[in-house]
Tab-separated table of C-alpha atoms and ligand atoms in Angstrom:
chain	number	residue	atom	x	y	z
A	3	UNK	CA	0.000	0.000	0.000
A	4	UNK	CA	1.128	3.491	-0.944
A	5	UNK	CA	1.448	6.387	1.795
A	6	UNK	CA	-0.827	9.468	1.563
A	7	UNK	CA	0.832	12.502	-0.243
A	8	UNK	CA	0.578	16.017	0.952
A	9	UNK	CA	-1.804	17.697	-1.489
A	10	UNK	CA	-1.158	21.144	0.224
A	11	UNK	CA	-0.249	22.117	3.448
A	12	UNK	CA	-2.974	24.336	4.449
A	13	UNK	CA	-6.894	22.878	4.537
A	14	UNK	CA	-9.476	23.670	1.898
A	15	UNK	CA	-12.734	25.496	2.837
A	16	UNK	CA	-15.958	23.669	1.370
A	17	UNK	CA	-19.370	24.931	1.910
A	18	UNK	CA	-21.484	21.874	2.449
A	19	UNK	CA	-25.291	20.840	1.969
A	20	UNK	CA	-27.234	18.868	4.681
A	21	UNK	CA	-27.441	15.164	4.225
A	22	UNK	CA	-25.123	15.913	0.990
A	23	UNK	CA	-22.269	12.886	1.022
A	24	UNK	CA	-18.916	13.836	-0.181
A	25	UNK	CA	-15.896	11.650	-0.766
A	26	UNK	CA	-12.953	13.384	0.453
A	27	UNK	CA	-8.954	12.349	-1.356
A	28	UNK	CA	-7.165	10.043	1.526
A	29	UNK	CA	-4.108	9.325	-0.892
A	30	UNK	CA	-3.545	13.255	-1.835
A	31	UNK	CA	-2.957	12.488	-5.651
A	32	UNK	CA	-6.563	13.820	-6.463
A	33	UNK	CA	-6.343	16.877	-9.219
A	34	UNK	CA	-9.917	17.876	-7.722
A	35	UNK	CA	-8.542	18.405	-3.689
A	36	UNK	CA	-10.388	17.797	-1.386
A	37	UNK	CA	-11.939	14.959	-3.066
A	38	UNK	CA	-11.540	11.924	-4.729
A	39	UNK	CA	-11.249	11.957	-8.422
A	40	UNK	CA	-10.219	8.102	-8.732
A	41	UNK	CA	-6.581	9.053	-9.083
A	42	UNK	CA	-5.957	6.888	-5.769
A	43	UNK	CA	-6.208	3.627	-8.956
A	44	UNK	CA	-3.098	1.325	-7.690
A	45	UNK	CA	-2.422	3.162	-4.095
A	46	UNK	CA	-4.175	0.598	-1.972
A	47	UNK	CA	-5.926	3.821	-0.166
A	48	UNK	CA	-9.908	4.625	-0.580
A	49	UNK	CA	-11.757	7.940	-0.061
A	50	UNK	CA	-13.373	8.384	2.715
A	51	UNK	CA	-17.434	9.298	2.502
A	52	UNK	CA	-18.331	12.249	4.257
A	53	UNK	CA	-21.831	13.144	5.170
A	54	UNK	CA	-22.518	16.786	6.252
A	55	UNK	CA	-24.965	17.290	9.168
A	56	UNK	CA	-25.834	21.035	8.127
A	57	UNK	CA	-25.293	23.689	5.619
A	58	UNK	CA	-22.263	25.609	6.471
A	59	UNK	CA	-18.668	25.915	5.566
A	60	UNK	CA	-16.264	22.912	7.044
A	61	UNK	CA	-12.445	22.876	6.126
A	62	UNK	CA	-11.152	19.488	5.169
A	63	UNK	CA	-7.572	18.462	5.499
A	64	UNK	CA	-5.378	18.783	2.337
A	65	UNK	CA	-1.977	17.575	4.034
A	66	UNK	CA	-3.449	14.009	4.841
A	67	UNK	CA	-2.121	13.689	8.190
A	68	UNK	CA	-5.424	14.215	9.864
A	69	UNK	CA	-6.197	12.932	13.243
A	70	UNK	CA	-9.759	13.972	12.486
A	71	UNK	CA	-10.091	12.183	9.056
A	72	UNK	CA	-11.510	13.948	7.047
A	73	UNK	CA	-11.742	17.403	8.453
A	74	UNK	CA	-8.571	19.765	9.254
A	75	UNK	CA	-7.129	19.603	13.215
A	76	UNK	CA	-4.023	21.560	12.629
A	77	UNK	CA	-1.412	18.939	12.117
A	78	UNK	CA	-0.425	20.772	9.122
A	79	UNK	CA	1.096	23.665	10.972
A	80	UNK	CA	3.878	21.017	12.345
A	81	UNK	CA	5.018	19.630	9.061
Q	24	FES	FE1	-7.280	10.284	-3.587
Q	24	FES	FE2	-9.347	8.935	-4.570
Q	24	FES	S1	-8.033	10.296	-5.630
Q	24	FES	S2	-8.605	8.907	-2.541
């Protein structure tokens, strides 16, 4: 199995639809960040589905580190 890739080190700010599922890039190789566009072919890694709870604006990790899979938590500010 492949490691993740950093995509970019800084998260990406999506404004989301109740009960809307979204299927956020694990491996980082996605040209669509921050979700999957099937690039992840050969990796061994999946996306991960992502169902929002309520409109608003959530900020989904772009590094891949992520303790909080899929949204951001900050590790990026350490690498
Ligand atoms: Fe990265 Fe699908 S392209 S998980």
């Amino acid at each position: 199995m492949s490691e993740a890739v950093i995509a970019q080190k800084s998260p990406i700010p999506v404004e989301v639809k109740a009960g809307k599922s979204y299927f956020w890039c694990y491996c980082g190789r996605s040209a669509k960040q921050p979700f999957c566009d099937g690039s992840h072919k050969d990796t061994g890694l999946s996306p991960v589905k992502y169902t929002a709870e309520r409109d608003g604006r959530v900020f989904f990790c772009a590094c891949k580190q992520t303790g909080k899979v899929p949204l951001c938590d900050g590790t990026h500010s350490g690498l």
